[in-house]
mmCIF file of C-alpha atoms and ligand atoms in Angstrom:
data_model
loop_
_atom_site.group_PDB
_atom_site.id
_atom_site.type_symbol
_atom_site.label_atom_id
_atom_site.label_comp_id
_atom_site.label_asym_id
_atom_site.label_seq_id
_atom_site.Cartn_x
_atom_site.Cartn_y
_atom_site.Cartn_z
ATOM 1 C CA MET A 3 78.996 68.061 83.167
ATOM 2 C CA GLU A 4 75.838 70.076 82.320
ATOM 3 C CA ASN A 5 76.180 73.304 80.409
ATOM 4 C CA ILE A 6 76.936 76.326 82.593
ATOM 5 C CA ASN A 7 75.904 79.647 81.065
ATOM 6 C CA PHE A 8 78.768 81.819 82.270
ATOM 7 C CA LYS A 9 81.135 84.473 80.914
ATOM 8 C CA LYS A 10 84.247 85.664 82.745
ATOM 9 C CA GLU A 11 84.138 89.340 83.754
ATOM 10 C CA ILE A 12 86.868 91.680 82.509
ATOM 11 C CA THR A 13 85.775 95.078 83.876
ATOM 12 C CA THR A 14 85.119 96.602 87.308
ATOM 13 C CA VAL A 15 81.330 96.750 86.802
ATOM 14 C CA TRP A 16 79.464 93.467 87.222
ATOM 15 C CA SER A 17 75.762 93.069 86.525
ATOM 16 C CA PHE A 18 73.892 89.774 86.525
ATOM 17 C CA PRO A 19 70.227 90.396 85.670
ATOM 18 C CA GLU A 20 69.925 86.616 85.232
ATOM 19 C CA ARG A 21 71.455 84.950 88.258
ATOM 20 C CA GLY A 22 73.057 81.586 87.496
ATOM 21 C CA ASP A 23 70.859 78.597 88.307
ATOM 22 C CA TRP A 24 73.165 75.688 87.549
ATOM 23 C CA ALA A 25 73.711 72.884 90.075
ATOM 24 C CA THR A 26 71.644 73.765 93.195
ATOM 25 C CA HIS A 27 71.938 77.571 92.944
ATOM 26 C CA ASN A 28 68.779 79.551 93.676
ATOM 27 C CA GLY A 29 67.873 82.894 95.236
ATOM 28 C CA LYS A 30 65.909 81.548 98.197
ATOM 29 C CA TYR A 31 68.433 82.478 100.904
ATOM 30 C CA ARG A 32 67.948 86.206 101.384
ATOM 31 C CA GLY A 33 70.845 88.314 100.158
ATOM 32 C CA ASN A 34 72.855 85.388 98.837
ATOM 33 C CA PHE A 35 75.486 85.639 96.098
ATOM 34 C CA ALA A 36 74.628 85.288 92.457
ATOM 35 C CA PRO A 37 76.931 82.321 91.718
ATOM 36 C CA GLN A 38 78.680 84.405 89.064
ATOM 37 C CA VAL A 39 80.342 86.359 91.911
ATOM 38 C CA PRO A 40 82.314 83.538 93.567
ATOM 39 C CA ARG A 41 82.843 81.791 90.208
ATOM 40 C CA ASN A 42 84.588 84.865 88.764
ATOM 41 C CA ILE A 43 86.702 85.371 91.883
ATOM 42 C CA ILE A 44 87.685 81.706 92.138
ATOM 43 C CA LEU A 45 88.669 81.535 88.470
ATOM 44 C CA ARG A 46 90.757 84.712 88.576
ATOM 45 C CA TYR A 47 92.486 84.312 91.931
ATOM 46 C CA SER A 48 92.980 80.580 92.487
ATOM 47 C CA LYS A 49 93.888 77.371 90.739
ATOM 48 C CA GLU A 50 92.734 73.761 91.005
ATOM 49 C CA ASN A 51 93.410 72.083 94.393
ATOM 50 C CA ASP A 52 93.681 75.472 96.187
ATOM 51 C CA ILE A 53 91.932 75.987 99.539
ATOM 52 C CA VAL A 54 89.030 78.457 99.363
ATOM 53 C CA LEU A 55 87.495 79.759 102.608
ATOM 54 C CA ASP A 56 84.129 81.477 103.122
ATOM 55 C CA PRO A 57 83.787 82.316 106.841
ATOM 56 C CA MET A 58 80.158 83.577 106.523
ATOM 57 C CA VAL A 59 78.969 80.977 104.086
ATOM 58 C CA GLY A 60 75.169 81.487 104.278
ATOM 59 C CA SER A 61 73.536 79.106 101.805
ATOM 60 C CA GLY A 62 76.908 77.876 100.542
ATOM 61 C CA THR A 63 77.189 79.559 97.138
ATOM 62 C CA THR A 64 80.981 79.869 97.459
ATOM 63 C CA LEU A 65 81.347 76.221 98.452
ATOM 64 C CA VAL A 66 79.164 74.978 95.585
ATOM 65 C CA GLU A 67 81.416 76.882 93.175
ATOM 66 C CA ALA A 68 84.585 75.683 94.921
ATOM 67 C CA LYS A 69 83.343 72.109 94.553
ATOM 68 C CA LEU A 70 82.416 72.523 90.879
ATOM 69 C CA LEU A 71 85.810 74.101 90.141
ATOM 70 C CA ASN A 72 87.860 71.477 92.007
ATOM 71 C CA ARG A 73 89.013 73.698 94.851
ATOM 72 C CA ARG A 74 89.046 72.546 98.494
ATOM 73 C CA GLY A 75 86.183 74.519 100.055
ATOM 74 C CA ILE A 76 85.894 75.396 103.755
ATOM 75 C CA GLY A 77 82.870 77.282 105.082
ATOM 76 C CA PHE A 78 81.682 78.537 108.452
ATOM 77 C CA ASP A 79 78.502 80.248 109.544
ATOM 78 C CA ILE A 80 77.371 81.249 113.020
ATOM 79 C CA ASN A 81 73.845 80.057 112.247
ATOM 80 C CA PRO A 82 73.295 76.250 112.295
ATOM 81 C CA ASP A 83 70.378 76.631 109.848
ATOM 82 C CA ALA A 84 72.756 78.136 107.268
ATOM 83 C CA ILE A 85 75.083 75.155 107.630
ATOM 84 C CA ASP A 86 72.162 72.753 107.079
ATOM 85 C CA ILE A 87 71.142 74.665 103.945
ATOM 86 C CA THR A 88 74.752 74.696 102.716
ATOM 87 C CA LYS A 89 75.054 70.938 103.158
ATOM 88 C CA ARG A 90 71.835 70.394 101.205
ATOM 89 C CA ASN A 91 73.042 72.701 98.441
ATOM 90 C CA LEU A 92 76.330 70.822 98.180
ATOM 91 C CA ASN A 93 74.422 67.645 97.456
ATOM 92 C CA PHE A 94 73.793 68.156 93.760
ATOM 93 C CA GLY A 95 73.033 65.656 91.046
ATOM 94 C CA ALA A 96 75.395 63.258 89.330
ATOM 95 C CA ASN A 97 75.554 65.476 86.243
ATOM 96 C CA PHE A 98 77.613 67.872 88.290
ATOM 97 C CA SER A 99 79.149 65.987 91.195
ATOM 98 C CA GLY A 100 80.489 63.154 89.029
ATOM 99 C CA LYS A 101 83.674 65.013 88.235
ATOM 100 C CA CYS A 102 84.239 66.965 91.467
ATOM 101 C CA LYS A 103 87.528 66.154 93.194
ATOM 102 C CA PHE A 104 86.798 67.535 96.674
ATOM 103 C CA GLU A 105 83.845 67.575 99.070
ATOM 104 C CA PRO A 106 83.777 70.954 100.898
ATOM 105 C CA ASP A 107 83.695 71.175 104.674
ATOM 106 C CA ALA A 108 80.882 73.310 106.166
ATOM 107 C CA LYS A 109 80.685 73.868 109.927
ATOM 108 C CA ILE A 110 79.249 76.160 112.563
ATOM 109 C CA GLY A 111 81.813 78.859 113.335
ATOM 110 C CA ASP A 112 82.417 82.526 113.994
ATOM 111 C CA ILE A 113 84.467 84.731 111.674
ATOM 112 C CA ARG A 114 85.819 86.498 114.763
ATOM 113 C CA ASN A 115 87.582 83.348 115.926
ATOM 114 C CA LEU A 116 88.760 80.958 113.200
ATOM 115 C CA LYS A 117 90.654 78.822 115.707
ATOM 116 C CA GLU A 118 90.498 75.683 113.555
ATOM 117 C CA ILE A 119 92.428 77.338 110.745
ATOM 118 C CA ASP A 120 96.225 77.579 110.824
ATOM 119 C CA ASP A 121 98.110 80.794 110.133
ATOM 120 C CA ASN A 122 99.023 81.384 106.468
ATOM 121 C CA SER A 123 97.146 78.309 105.239
ATOM 122 C CA ILE A 124 94.337 79.600 102.969
ATOM 123 C CA ASP A 125 94.785 80.321 99.245
ATOM 124 C CA LEU A 126 91.675 82.446 98.692
ATOM 125 C CA ILE A 127 88.954 83.985 100.877
ATOM 126 C CA ILE A 128 85.547 85.011 99.534
ATOM 127 C CA THR A 129 83.002 86.405 101.926
ATOM 128 C CA HIS A 130 79.833 88.378 102.324
ATOM 129 C CA PRO A 131 78.848 89.760 105.719
ATOM 130 C CA PRO A 132 75.432 91.037 106.736
ATOM 131 C CA TYR A 133 75.025 94.723 105.901
ATOM 132 C CA LEU A 134 74.372 95.800 109.504
ATOM 133 C CA ASN A 135 70.868 94.542 110.393
ATOM 134 C CA ILE A 136 69.260 95.270 106.993
ATOM 135 C CA ILE A 137 68.562 91.535 106.690
ATOM 136 C CA LYS A 138 68.425 89.750 110.038
ATOM 137 C CA TYR A 139 69.663 86.161 109.723
ATOM 138 C CA SER A 140 68.426 85.206 113.199
ATOM 139 C CA ASN A 141 66.007 86.680 115.710
ATOM 140 C CA GLY A 142 68.548 87.806 118.286
ATOM 141 C CA ASN A 143 69.019 84.350 119.799
ATOM 142 C CA ILE A 144 72.437 83.621 118.253
ATOM 143 C CA GLU A 145 75.286 85.289 120.120
ATOM 144 C CA GLY A 146 77.754 86.823 117.688
ATOM 145 C CA ASP A 147 75.382 87.081 114.702
ATOM 146 C CA LEU A 148 76.534 90.360 113.147
ATOM 147 C CA SER A 149 73.125 90.819 111.496
ATOM 148 C CA ASN A 150 71.655 91.692 114.877
ATOM 149 C CA ILE A 151 73.855 94.770 115.327
ATOM 150 C CA SER A 152 72.244 98.076 114.368
ATOM 151 C CA GLY A 153 75.017 100.574 115.208
ATOM 152 C CA VAL A 154 77.828 101.174 112.690
ATOM 153 C CA LYS A 155 80.532 101.534 115.344
ATOM 154 C CA LYS A 156 79.709 98.278 117.127
ATOM 155 C CA PHE A 157 79.280 96.460 113.799
ATOM 156 C CA LEU A 158 82.719 97.603 112.605
ATOM 157 C CA ASN A 159 84.340 96.764 115.959
ATOM 158 C CA GLU A 160 83.011 93.197 115.786
ATOM 159 C CA LEU A 161 83.747 92.773 112.078
ATOM 160 C CA GLU A 162 87.319 93.977 112.642
ATOM 161 C CA LYS A 163 87.961 90.927 114.854
ATOM 162 C CA GLY A 164 87.045 88.866 111.795
ATOM 163 C CA VAL A 165 89.206 90.940 109.454
ATOM 164 C CA SER A 166 92.292 90.315 111.589
ATOM 165 C CA GLU A 167 91.491 86.588 111.540
ATOM 166 C CA LEU A 168 91.238 86.678 107.739
ATOM 167 C CA PHE A 169 94.651 88.352 107.581
ATOM 168 C CA ARG A 170 96.117 85.700 109.892
ATOM 169 C CA VAL A 171 94.833 82.645 107.989
ATOM 170 C CA LEU A 172 95.475 83.873 104.414
ATOM 171 C CA LYS A 173 98.773 82.985 102.753
ATOM 172 C CA ASN A 174 101.048 85.856 101.779
ATOM 173 C CA ASN A 175 100.484 87.295 98.325
ATOM 174 C CA ARG A 176 96.996 85.746 98.095
ATOM 175 C CA TYR A 177 93.565 87.382 97.811
ATOM 176 C CA CYS A 178 90.512 88.075 99.952
ATOM 177 C CA ALA A 179 87.259 89.275 98.326
ATOM 178 C CA ILE A 180 84.371 90.777 100.271
ATOM 179 C CA LEU A 181 80.982 91.906 98.960
ATOM 180 C CA ILE A 182 79.421 94.715 101.003
ATOM 181 C CA GLY A 183 76.722 97.328 100.467
ATOM 182 C CA ASP A 184 75.848 100.740 101.851
ATOM 183 C CA THR A 185 72.790 102.060 103.641
ATOM 184 C CA ARG A 186 70.976 105.282 104.596
ATOM 185 C CA LYS A 187 70.221 107.111 107.833
ATOM 186 C CA SER A 188 67.247 109.478 107.657
ATOM 187 C CA GLY A 189 67.605 109.748 103.896
ATOM 188 C CA HIS A 190 71.383 110.376 103.977
ATOM 189 C CA TYR A 191 74.047 108.080 102.580
ATOM 190 C CA VAL A 192 76.046 105.890 104.994
ATOM 191 C CA PRO A 193 79.131 104.546 103.159
ATOM 192 C CA LEU A 194 79.337 101.301 105.105
ATOM 193 C CA ALA A 195 81.376 99.679 102.338
ATOM 194 C CA PHE A 196 84.092 102.341 102.568
ATOM 195 C CA TYR A 197 84.255 101.959 106.346
ATOM 196 C CA VAL A 198 84.705 98.217 105.855
ATOM 197 C CA MET A 199 87.391 98.848 103.226
ATOM 198 C CA GLN A 200 89.298 100.935 105.757
ATOM 199 C CA LEU A 201 89.194 98.103 108.305
ATOM 200 C CA PHE A 202 90.974 95.869 105.799
ATOM 201 C CA LEU A 203 93.606 98.515 104.999
ATOM 202 C CA LYS A 204 94.177 99.177 108.697
ATOM 203 C CA ASN A 205 94.728 95.455 109.268
ATOM 204 C CA GLY A 206 97.453 95.152 106.641
ATOM 205 C CA PHE A 207 95.645 94.267 103.412
ATOM 206 C CA ILE A 208 96.309 96.095 100.130
ATOM 207 C CA LEU A 209 93.422 97.039 97.844
ATOM 208 C CA LYS A 210 93.617 95.224 94.517
ATOM 209 C CA GLU A 211 90.172 95.973 93.046
ATOM 210 C CA ASP A 212 86.964 97.865 93.826
ATOM 211 C CA ILE A 213 84.293 96.215 91.670
ATOM 212 C CA ILE A 214 80.824 97.745 91.478
ATOM 213 C CA LYS A 215 78.170 95.047 91.506
ATOM 214 C CA VAL A 216 74.812 96.202 90.192
ATOM 215 C CA GLN A 217 71.907 94.956 92.309
ATOM 216 C CA HIS A 218 68.875 93.223 90.809
ATOM 217 C CA ASN A 219 65.711 91.664 92.193
ATOM 218 C CA CYS A 220 65.987 93.207 95.646
ATOM 219 C CA LYS A 221 62.968 92.137 97.667
ATOM 220 C CA SER A 222 62.669 95.596 99.264
ATOM 221 C CA THR A 223 62.670 97.509 95.961
ATOM 222 C CA PRO A 224 58.887 97.947 95.383
ATOM 223 C CA TYR A 225 58.541 99.538 98.821
ATOM 224 C CA TRP A 226 61.510 101.858 98.347
ATOM 225 C CA GLU A 227 60.409 102.863 94.844
ATOM 226 C CA SER A 228 57.344 104.397 96.420
ATOM 227 C CA GLN A 229 59.533 106.294 98.888
ATOM 228 C CA VAL A 230 61.876 107.903 96.311
ATOM 229 C CA GLU A 231 59.643 110.813 95.402
ATOM 230 C CA LYS A 232 58.335 111.241 98.912
ATOM 231 C CA TYR A 233 61.774 111.553 100.564
ATOM 232 C CA ASN A 234 63.833 112.770 97.572
ATOM 233 C CA PHE A 235 66.723 110.280 97.416
ATOM 234 C CA TYR A 236 68.079 107.716 94.970
ATOM 235 C CA LEU A 237 67.661 103.984 95.498
ATOM 236 C CA ILE A 238 70.975 102.325 96.230
ATOM 237 C CA MET A 239 71.352 99.727 93.482
ATOM 238 C CA HIS A 240 75.021 98.806 93.789
ATOM 239 C CA GLU A 241 77.359 97.009 96.146
ATOM 240 C CA HIS A 242 81.151 96.991 96.368
ATOM 241 C CA LEU A 243 83.124 93.850 95.774
ATOM 242 C CA PHE A 244 86.529 94.688 97.239
ATOM 243 C CA VAL A 245 89.441 92.429 96.436
ATOM 244 C CA PHE A 246 92.367 92.725 98.852
ATOM 245 C CA ARG A 247 95.812 91.162 98.721
ATOM 246 C CA LYS A 248 97.877 90.160 101.724
ATOM 247 C CA PRO A 249 101.372 91.504 101.017
ATOM 248 C CA ASP A 250 104.373 89.274 100.592
ATOM 249 C CA ILE A 251 106.689 88.976 103.614
ATOM 250 C CA ASP A 252 109.372 91.442 102.481
ATOM 251 C CA GLU A 253 107.190 93.463 100.127
ATOM 252 C CA ASP A 254 107.674 97.236 99.915
ATOM 253 C CA VAL A 255 103.972 98.185 99.916
ATOM 254 C CA SER A 256 104.739 101.850 99.149
ATOM 255 C CA LYS A 257 105.209 100.677 95.549
ATOM 256 C CA VAL A 258 101.528 99.756 95.238
ATOM 257 C CA ARG A 259 99.739 102.341 97.386
ATOM 258 C CA TYR A 260 99.873 105.996 98.388
ATOM 259 C CA SER A 261 100.001 107.636 101.785
ATOM 260 C CA THR A 262 97.578 110.544 101.882
ATOM 261 C CA TRP A 263 98.300 113.983 103.288
ATOM 262 C CA GLN A 264 96.556 112.866 106.485
ATOM 263 C CA GLY A 265 98.891 109.934 106.848
ATOM 264 C CA ASN A 266 96.052 107.496 106.171
ATOM 265 C CA ILE A 267 96.807 104.555 103.941
ATOM 266 C CA TRP A 268 94.620 104.171 100.842
HETATM 267 C C1 LIG B 11 74.909 87.878 103.420
HETATM 268 S S1 LIG B 11 74.816 86.316 104.224
HETATM 269 C C2 LIG B 11 75.951 85.329 103.275
HETATM 270 C C3 LIG B 11 75.290 84.795 102.033
HETATM 271 C C4 LIG B 11 76.210 83.903 101.202
HETATM 272 N N1 LIG B 11 77.191 84.679 100.470
HETATM 273 C C5 LIG B 11 75.398 83.054 100.238
HETATM 274 O O1 LIG B 11 75.648 83.113 99.030
HETATM 275 O O2 LIG B 11 74.484 82.354 100.675
HETATM 276 C C6 LIG B 11 75.705 86.616 105.703
HETATM 277 C C7 LIG B 11 75.848 85.398 106.611
HETATM 278 O O3 LIG B 11 76.705 85.757 107.707
HETATM 279 C C8 LIG B 11 76.339 84.937 108.792
HETATM 280 N N2 LIG B 11 76.972 85.498 110.014
HETATM 281 C C9 LIG B 11 76.572 86.540 110.777
HETATM 282 N N3 LIG B 11 77.447 86.756 111.784
HETATM 283 C C10 LIG B 11 78.430 85.830 111.650
HETATM 284 C C11 LIG B 11 79.627 85.543 112.372
HETATM 285 N N4 LIG B 11 79.985 86.247 113.458
HETATM 286 N N5 LIG B 11 80.424 84.522 111.931
HETATM 287 C C12 LIG B 11 80.050 83.762 110.859
HETATM 288 N N6 LIG B 11 78.919 83.985 110.151
HETATM 289 C C13 LIG B 11 78.129 85.014 110.524
HETATM 290 C C14 LIG B 11 74.826 84.945 108.759
HETATM 291 O O4 LIG B 11 74.287 83.860 109.474
HETATM 292 C C15 LIG B 11 74.562 84.874 107.251
HETATM 293 O O5 LIG B 11 74.343 83.542 106.840
#
C-alpha cells in the first residue's frame, strides 16, 4: 500500500490546510470532504468489516476511505452524476486496491427514504448535506435535491425526514457524524448547523462531539474578502462536525445530557 500522509486527530478543532490526495482523492467536486474527515471518523467509531453508510455520498470520499480501511461501504446520492463520479473514484490503482477486502455499493437514492436499508443494521453513518442552496448540485431538475431549497424552514423539514431514517437504520449505541456549515442573511449570522443539531436531538440522538472544522480553499473566498470591509462582517471559516450516538435500548439518557429550563433537550 502507498504511503498515506495522515495523523489521527485528538482535539475538537480540525484543520487540514493540505487536503489528502492519496488514492483518487481530489477537490474537484465542489464542497467535498477532505479525506481526513471520514478517515478520522471511521478509525475512531468503527472497526474492520463494519458497515459504513453515507446517504449523500457526493464524489464518494467516505466510500473511498471505507474501502481503504476494509469497511463495507454503502452510499446513496439523489444525483446520478454523483454516483458516476463516486464509481470512478472507487476505481483506484493496484497500489491501493490490492489489499481492500470489500467493494462499496454506490446507488441513486434519497436520504429521506432509505427503503433498501433494514432497521438497526448500520454500524456507522458519515454524511454531509448541502448547506441550503449555497452550492447547487443540480439545476432544479432533480426532485428531492436539498441543494435547491433556499428557505431554512423547508430545508429543515425535508432534512428531518432523512434524520429519522438515519435513526431507524443505525444500530443502537453506534455513531452518526454530519458535517454542516452556517450562512448569513443580509449580513447577519444564520446558525444553520445548530438548527440541524436540534433536529438530531429531537429525533432521539445524543450529542457525542461538536468538532470545529476550519475551512480552507473556499472557492468563494476572494469575492467575500472584498465584501468584509464594505458590509462589516467576519468571513465564516468554520463548519461543525457533529457526532451523534443512538442510545442503547434501555439506556437512561439523563445520565449523559441535561434538560434545560425550557424543557428542551441539549
Ligand atoms: C456536500 S455534497 C456531499 C459531498 C461528499 N461528502 C463528498 O466528499 O464528495 C452533498 C450531496 O448531497 C446530495 N443530495 C442532495 N439532496 C439529496 C437527497 N435528498 N438525498 C441524497 N443525496 C442528496 C447532492 O447531490 C450532493 O452530492
